[in-house]
Amino acid sequence: LVIGYSLLGSARLIKKTTGNLQTQLFGISSKLQWFLLVAILFVGFYSPETSSPDYISGFKLDYSPFMVLFTIVIILLMGLHALAIKKRIEQLPFMTLIGVFLMAYIAFVISNLPYLVPHQITFMQAKADDGALMIMLYGVAVLLPLLLFYTAYAYHIFGGKVQDHEKISY
């Protein structure tokens, strides 16, 4: 997780910077990307083995079509990331890493279905009361548009690249 978020931060800063700092970030990203790929593949293949109740009996791929698909997509996205770093394409590394994280999270959820807490609590057992869910729905209906507006406004204000010679004022 530390490697992944470091690489994600590096990719975000590649979008936001220029010059020598951006060159250094391309170098950091080119090294960290391989550590992330190895870590994701290791966790992706090791976790299903240890999370099953009979993991001592050997490696089982209960969801193998999904896991193979997610593994292929993650490898392709990481390959595209490596190409973007090599060719110095500024926008692409961040987007490919967002895709890698989404695929990894979705694969984690699918590999543990129907459990939220592995082998203890299913998602139906963890469900809240219908009245509480209705109150949350009303809250989300009011607050989600405000959150989306605020996020879009913040991206508008802080958009663009940071220049070395410019004084920043808001």
PDB file of C-alpha atoms in Angstrom:
ATOM      1  CA  LEU A   1       0.000   0.000   0.000  1.00  0.00           C
ATOM      2  CA  VAL A   2       2.855   2.379   0.805  1.00  0.00           C
ATOM      3  CA  ILE A   3       4.519   1.625  -2.529  1.00  0.00           C
ATOM      4  CA  GLY A   4       1.223   2.063  -4.381  1.00  0.00           C
ATOM      5  CA  TYR A   5       0.336   5.366  -2.795  1.00  0.00           C
ATOM      6  CA  SER A   6       3.887   6.651  -3.245  1.00  0.00           C
ATOM      7  CA  LEU A   7       3.688   5.834  -6.939  1.00  0.00           C
ATOM      8  CA  LEU A   8       0.222   7.393  -7.183  1.00  0.00           C
ATOM      9  CA  GLY A   9       1.522  10.582  -5.544  1.00  0.00           C
ATOM     10  CA  SER A  10       4.520  10.613  -7.854  1.00  0.00           C
ATOM     11  CA  ALA A  11       2.249  10.252 -10.898  1.00  0.00           C
ATOM     12  CA  ARG A  12       0.020  13.072  -9.658  1.00  0.00           C
ATOM     13  CA  LEU A  13       3.034  15.335  -9.164  1.00  0.00           C
ATOM     14  CA  ILE A  14       4.252  14.494 -12.677  1.00  0.00           C
ATOM     15  CA  LYS A  15       1.015  16.085 -13.913  1.00  0.00           C
ATOM     16  CA  LYS A  16       1.453  19.138 -11.693  1.00  0.00           C
ATOM     17  CA  THR A  17       5.149  19.989 -12.125  1.00  0.00           C
ATOM     18  CA  THR A  18       7.676  20.874 -14.809  1.00  0.00           C
ATOM     19  CA  GLY A  19      11.407  20.901 -15.274  1.00  0.00           C
ATOM     20  CA  ASN A  20      13.920  19.227 -12.991  1.00  0.00           C
ATOM     21  CA  LEU A  21      11.377  18.169 -10.370  1.00  0.00           C
ATOM     22  CA  GLN A  22       9.258  16.439 -13.003  1.00  0.00           C
ATOM     23  CA  THR A  23      12.350  14.641 -14.326  1.00  0.00           C
ATOM     24  CA  GLN A  24      13.119  13.381 -10.820  1.00  0.00           C
ATOM     25  CA  LEU A  25       9.535  12.182 -10.426  1.00  0.00           C
ATOM     26  CA  PHE A  26       9.712  10.282 -13.713  1.00  0.00           C
ATOM     27  CA  GLY A  27      12.819   8.555 -12.332  1.00  0.00           C
ATOM     28  CA  ILE A  28      11.097   7.689  -9.050  1.00  0.00           C
ATOM     29  CA  SER A  29       8.058   6.361 -10.896  1.00  0.00           C
ATOM     30  CA  SER A  30      10.166   4.228 -13.212  1.00  0.00           C
ATOM     31  CA  LYS A  31      11.629   2.419 -10.196  1.00  0.00           C
ATOM     32  CA  LEU A  32       8.512   2.169  -8.026  1.00  0.00           C
ATOM     33  CA  GLN A  33       6.285   0.777 -10.783  1.00  0.00           C
ATOM     34  CA  TRP A  34       8.079  -2.579 -10.774  1.00  0.00           C
ATOM     35  CA  PHE A  35       7.843  -2.890  -6.997  1.00  0.00           C
ATOM     36  CA  LEU A  36       4.119  -2.196  -7.202  1.00  0.00           C
ATOM     37  CA  LEU A  37       3.577  -4.788  -9.920  1.00  0.00           C
ATOM     38  CA  VAL A  38       5.422  -7.465  -7.938  1.00  0.00           C
ATOM     39  CA  ALA A  39       3.551  -6.530  -4.735  1.00  0.00           C
ATOM     40  CA  ILE A  40       0.124  -6.644  -6.423  1.00  0.00           C
ATOM     41  CA  LEU A  41       0.832  -9.977  -8.080  1.00  0.00           C
ATOM     42  CA  PHE A  42       2.201 -11.451  -4.849  1.00  0.00           C
ATOM     43  CA  VAL A  43      -0.755 -10.295  -2.762  1.00  0.00           C
ATOM     44  CA  GLY A  44      -3.218 -11.218  -5.500  1.00  0.00           C
ATOM     45  CA  PHE A  45      -2.022 -14.803  -5.684  1.00  0.00           C
ATOM     46  CA  TYR A  46      -1.138 -15.284  -2.022  1.00  0.00           C
ATOM     47  CA  SER A  47      -4.317 -13.831  -0.432  1.00  0.00           C
ATOM     48  CA  PRO A  48      -6.859 -16.311  -1.861  1.00  0.00           C
ATOM     49  CA  GLU A  49      -4.615 -19.150  -0.712  1.00  0.00           C
ATOM     50  CA  THR A  50      -4.461 -17.999   2.911  1.00  0.00           C
ATOM     51  CA  SER A  51      -8.023 -16.693   3.166  1.00  0.00           C
ATOM     52  CA  SER A  52      -9.702 -20.010   2.405  1.00  0.00           C
ATOM     53  CA  PRO A  53     -10.451 -22.242   5.411  1.00  0.00           C
ATOM     54  CA  ASP A  54      -8.598 -25.147   3.829  1.00  0.00           C
ATOM     55  CA  TYR A  55      -5.570 -23.187   2.642  1.00  0.00           C
ATOM     56  CA  ILE A  56      -3.236 -25.900   3.859  1.00  0.00           C
ATOM     57  CA  SER A  57      -4.643 -28.251   1.238  1.00  0.00           C
ATOM     58  CA  GLY A  58      -3.227 -26.134  -1.558  1.00  0.00           C
ATOM     59  CA  PHE A  59      -3.857 -23.190  -3.825  1.00  0.00           C
ATOM     60  CA  LYS A  60      -7.459 -22.917  -5.004  1.00  0.00           C
ATOM     61  CA  LEU A  61      -8.798 -20.399  -7.489  1.00  0.00           C
ATOM     62  CA  ASP A  62     -12.512 -20.312  -6.704  1.00  0.00           C
ATOM     63  CA  TYR A  63     -12.956 -17.209  -8.832  1.00  0.00           C
ATOM     64  CA  SER A  64     -10.266 -18.014 -11.387  1.00  0.00           C
ATOM     65  CA  PRO A  65     -11.945 -16.493 -14.485  1.00  0.00           C
ATOM     66  CA  PHE A  66     -12.314 -13.168 -12.682  1.00  0.00           C
ATOM     67  CA  MET A  67      -8.880 -13.281 -11.093  1.00  0.00           C
ATOM     68  CA  VAL A  68      -7.198 -14.128 -14.395  1.00  0.00           C
ATOM     69  CA  LEU A  69      -9.080 -11.285 -16.085  1.00  0.00           C
ATOM     70  CA  PHE A  70      -8.145  -8.812 -13.343  1.00  0.00           C
ATOM     71  CA  THR A  71      -4.532  -9.971 -13.433  1.00  0.00           C
ATOM     72  CA  ILE A  72      -4.324  -9.477 -17.202  1.00  0.00           C
ATOM     73  CA  VAL A  73      -5.913  -6.017 -16.988  1.00  0.00           C
ATOM     74  CA  ILE A  74      -3.569  -4.968 -14.167  1.00  0.00           C
ATOM     75  CA  ILE A  75      -0.515  -6.198 -16.099  1.00  0.00           C
ATOM     76  CA  LEU A  76      -1.694  -4.332 -19.218  1.00  0.00           C
ATOM     77  CA  LEU A  77      -2.287  -1.139 -17.232  1.00  0.00           C
ATOM     78  CA  MET A  78       1.128  -1.395 -15.604  1.00  0.00           C
ATOM     79  CA  GLY A  79       2.682  -1.963 -19.048  1.00  0.00           C
ATOM     80  CA  LEU A  80       0.911   1.152 -20.318  1.00  0.00           C
ATOM     81  CA  HIS A  81       2.189   3.004 -17.251  1.00  0.00           C
ATOM     82  CA  ALA A  82       5.752   1.878 -17.984  1.00  0.00           C
ATOM     83  CA  LEU A  83       5.400   3.031 -21.591  1.00  0.00           C
ATOM     84  CA  ALA A  84       4.032   6.400 -20.479  1.00  0.00           C
ATOM     85  CA  ILE A  85       6.933   6.861 -18.067  1.00  0.00           C
ATOM     86  CA  LYS A  86       9.462   5.883 -20.741  1.00  0.00           C
ATOM     87  CA  LYS A  87       7.940   8.224 -23.361  1.00  0.00           C
ATOM     88  CA  ARG A  88       7.401  11.001 -20.758  1.00  0.00           C
ATOM     89  CA  ILE A  89       3.635  11.267 -21.301  1.00  0.00           C
ATOM     90  CA  GLU A  90       2.509  13.439 -18.396  1.00  0.00           C
ATOM     91  CA  GLN A  91      -1.218  12.655 -18.096  1.00  0.00           C
ATOM     92  CA  LEU A  92      -1.233   8.896 -18.613  1.00  0.00           C
ATOM     93  CA  PRO A  93       0.647   7.510 -15.556  1.00  0.00           C
ATOM     94  CA  PHE A  94      -1.898   8.841 -13.066  1.00  0.00           C
ATOM     95  CA  MET A  95      -4.864   7.501 -15.022  1.00  0.00           C
ATOM     96  CA  THR A  96      -3.325   4.047 -15.436  1.00  0.00           C
ATOM     97  CA  LEU A  97      -2.604   3.842 -11.715  1.00  0.00           C
ATOM     98  CA  ILE A  98      -6.197   4.790 -10.899  1.00  0.00           C
ATOM     99  CA  GLY A  99      -7.219   1.861 -13.104  1.00  0.00           C
ATOM    100  CA  VAL A 100      -4.753  -0.460 -11.348  1.00  0.00           C
ATOM    101  CA  PHE A 101      -6.100   0.489  -7.915  1.00  0.00           C
ATOM    102  CA  LEU A 102      -9.716   0.071  -9.039  1.00  0.00           C
ATOM    103  CA  MET A 103      -8.981  -3.368 -10.488  1.00  0.00           C
ATOM    104  CA  ALA A 104      -7.127  -4.425  -7.343  1.00  0.00           C
ATOM    105  CA  TYR A 105      -9.954  -3.288  -5.044  1.00  0.00           C
ATOM    106  CA  ILE A 106     -12.635  -4.926  -7.191  1.00  0.00           C
ATOM    107  CA  ALA A 107     -10.626  -8.156  -7.325  1.00  0.00           C
ATOM    108  CA  PHE A 108     -10.260  -8.082  -3.536  1.00  0.00           C
ATOM    109  CA  VAL A 109     -14.013  -7.697  -3.070  1.00  0.00           C
ATOM    110  CA  ILE A 110     -14.845 -10.445  -5.571  1.00  0.00           C
ATOM    111  CA  SER A 111     -12.356 -12.861  -4.044  1.00  0.00           C
ATOM    112  CA  ASN A 112     -14.011 -12.444  -0.621  1.00  0.00           C
ATOM    113  CA  LEU A 113     -17.677 -12.543  -1.687  1.00  0.00           C
ATOM    114  CA  PRO A 114     -20.118 -12.898   0.039  1.00  0.00           C
ATOM    115  CA  TYR A 115     -18.076 -11.971   3.118  1.00  0.00           C
ATOM    116  CA  LEU A 116     -17.213  -8.481   4.317  1.00  0.00           C
ATOM    117  CA  VAL A 117     -15.175  -9.903   7.181  1.00  0.00           C
ATOM    118  CA  PRO A 118     -13.631 -13.062   5.676  1.00  0.00           C
ATOM    119  CA  HIS A 119     -15.412 -16.232   6.848  1.00  0.00           C
ATOM    120  CA  GLN A 120     -17.282 -14.377   9.600  1.00  0.00           C
ATOM    121  CA  ILE A 121     -19.776 -11.731   8.431  1.00  0.00           C
ATOM    122  CA  THR A 122     -21.557 -11.680   5.071  1.00  0.00           C
ATOM    123  CA  PHE A 123     -22.771  -8.466   3.505  1.00  0.00           C
ATOM    124  CA  MET A 124     -26.374  -9.397   4.341  1.00  0.00           C
ATOM    125  CA  GLN A 125     -25.488  -9.895   8.016  1.00  0.00           C
ATOM    126  CA  ALA A 126     -23.771  -6.492   8.069  1.00  0.00           C
ATOM    127  CA  LYS A 127     -26.745  -4.696   6.504  1.00  0.00           C
ATOM    128  CA  ALA A 128     -28.248  -1.885   8.547  1.00  0.00           C
ATOM    129  CA  ASP A 129     -31.943  -1.522   9.391  1.00  0.00           C
ATOM    130  CA  ASP A 130     -34.159  -0.236   6.554  1.00  0.00           C
ATOM    131  CA  GLY A 131     -35.046   2.934   8.489  1.00  0.00           C
ATOM    132  CA  ALA A 132     -31.388   3.783   9.000  1.00  0.00           C
ATOM    133  CA  LEU A 133     -30.696   3.179   5.311  1.00  0.00           C
ATOM    134  CA  MET A 134     -33.504   5.607   4.356  1.00  0.00           C
ATOM    135  CA  ILE A 135     -32.040   8.323   6.608  1.00  0.00           C
ATOM    136  CA  MET A 136     -28.633   7.766   4.990  1.00  0.00           C
ATOM    137  CA  LEU A 137     -30.224   7.965   1.536  1.00  0.00           C
ATOM    138  CA  TYR A 138     -31.701  11.390   2.348  1.00  0.00           C
ATOM    139  CA  GLY A 139     -28.370  12.549   3.715  1.00  0.00           C
ATOM    140  CA  VAL A 140     -26.528  11.381   0.614  1.00  0.00           C
ATOM    141  CA  ALA A 141     -29.111  13.028  -1.658  1.00  0.00           C
ATOM    142  CA  VAL A 142     -28.415  16.388   0.012  1.00  0.00           C
ATOM    143  CA  LEU A 143     -24.680  16.167   0.672  1.00  0.00           C
ATOM    144  CA  LEU A 144     -23.395  14.392  -2.457  1.00  0.00           C
ATOM    145  CA  PRO A 145     -24.144  17.308  -4.847  1.00  0.00           C
ATOM    146  CA  LEU A 146     -22.436  19.691  -2.412  1.00  0.00           C
ATOM    147  CA  LEU A 147     -19.397  17.416  -2.184  1.00  0.00           C
ATOM    148  CA  LEU A 148     -19.180  17.084  -5.972  1.00  0.00           C
ATOM    149  CA  PHE A 149     -19.469  20.859  -6.415  1.00  0.00           C
ATOM    150  CA  TYR A 150     -16.759  21.501  -3.817  1.00  0.00           C
ATOM    151  CA  THR A 151     -14.443  18.930  -5.400  1.00  0.00           C
ATOM    152  CA  ALA A 152     -14.924  20.395  -8.888  1.00  0.00           C
ATOM    153  CA  TYR A 153     -14.304  23.896  -7.511  1.00  0.00           C
ATOM    154  CA  ALA A 154     -11.115  22.783  -5.735  1.00  0.00           C
ATOM    155  CA  TYR A 155      -9.836  21.127  -8.906  1.00  0.00           C
ATOM    156  CA  HIS A 156     -10.611  24.325 -10.819  1.00  0.00           C
ATOM    157  CA  ILE A 157      -8.735  26.515  -8.347  1.00  0.00           C
ATOM    158  CA  PHE A 158      -5.698  24.245  -8.047  1.00  0.00           C
ATOM    159  CA  GLY A 159      -5.668  23.181 -11.711  1.00  0.00           C
ATOM    160  CA  GLY A 160      -2.709  23.668 -13.979  1.00  0.00           C
ATOM    161  CA  LYS A 161       0.988  23.156 -13.512  1.00  0.00           C
ATOM    162  CA  VAL A 162       3.200  24.626 -10.821  1.00  0.00           C
ATOM    163  CA  GLN A 163       5.859  26.821 -12.404  1.00  0.00           C
ATOM    164  CA  ASP A 164       9.238  27.422 -10.779  1.00  0.00           C
ATOM    165  CA  HIS A 165       9.376  31.121 -11.570  1.00  0.00           C
ATOM    166  CA  GLU A 166       5.741  32.079 -10.874  1.00  0.00           C
ATOM    167  CA  LYS A 167       4.495  33.455  -7.592  1.00  0.00           C
ATOM    168  CA  ILE A 168       1.366  31.589  -6.525  1.00  0.00           C
ATOM    169  CA  SER A 169      -1.615  33.622  -5.356  1.00  0.00           C
ATOM    170  CA  TYR A 170      -5.196  32.555  -4.898  1.00  0.00           C
TER     171      TYR A 170
END
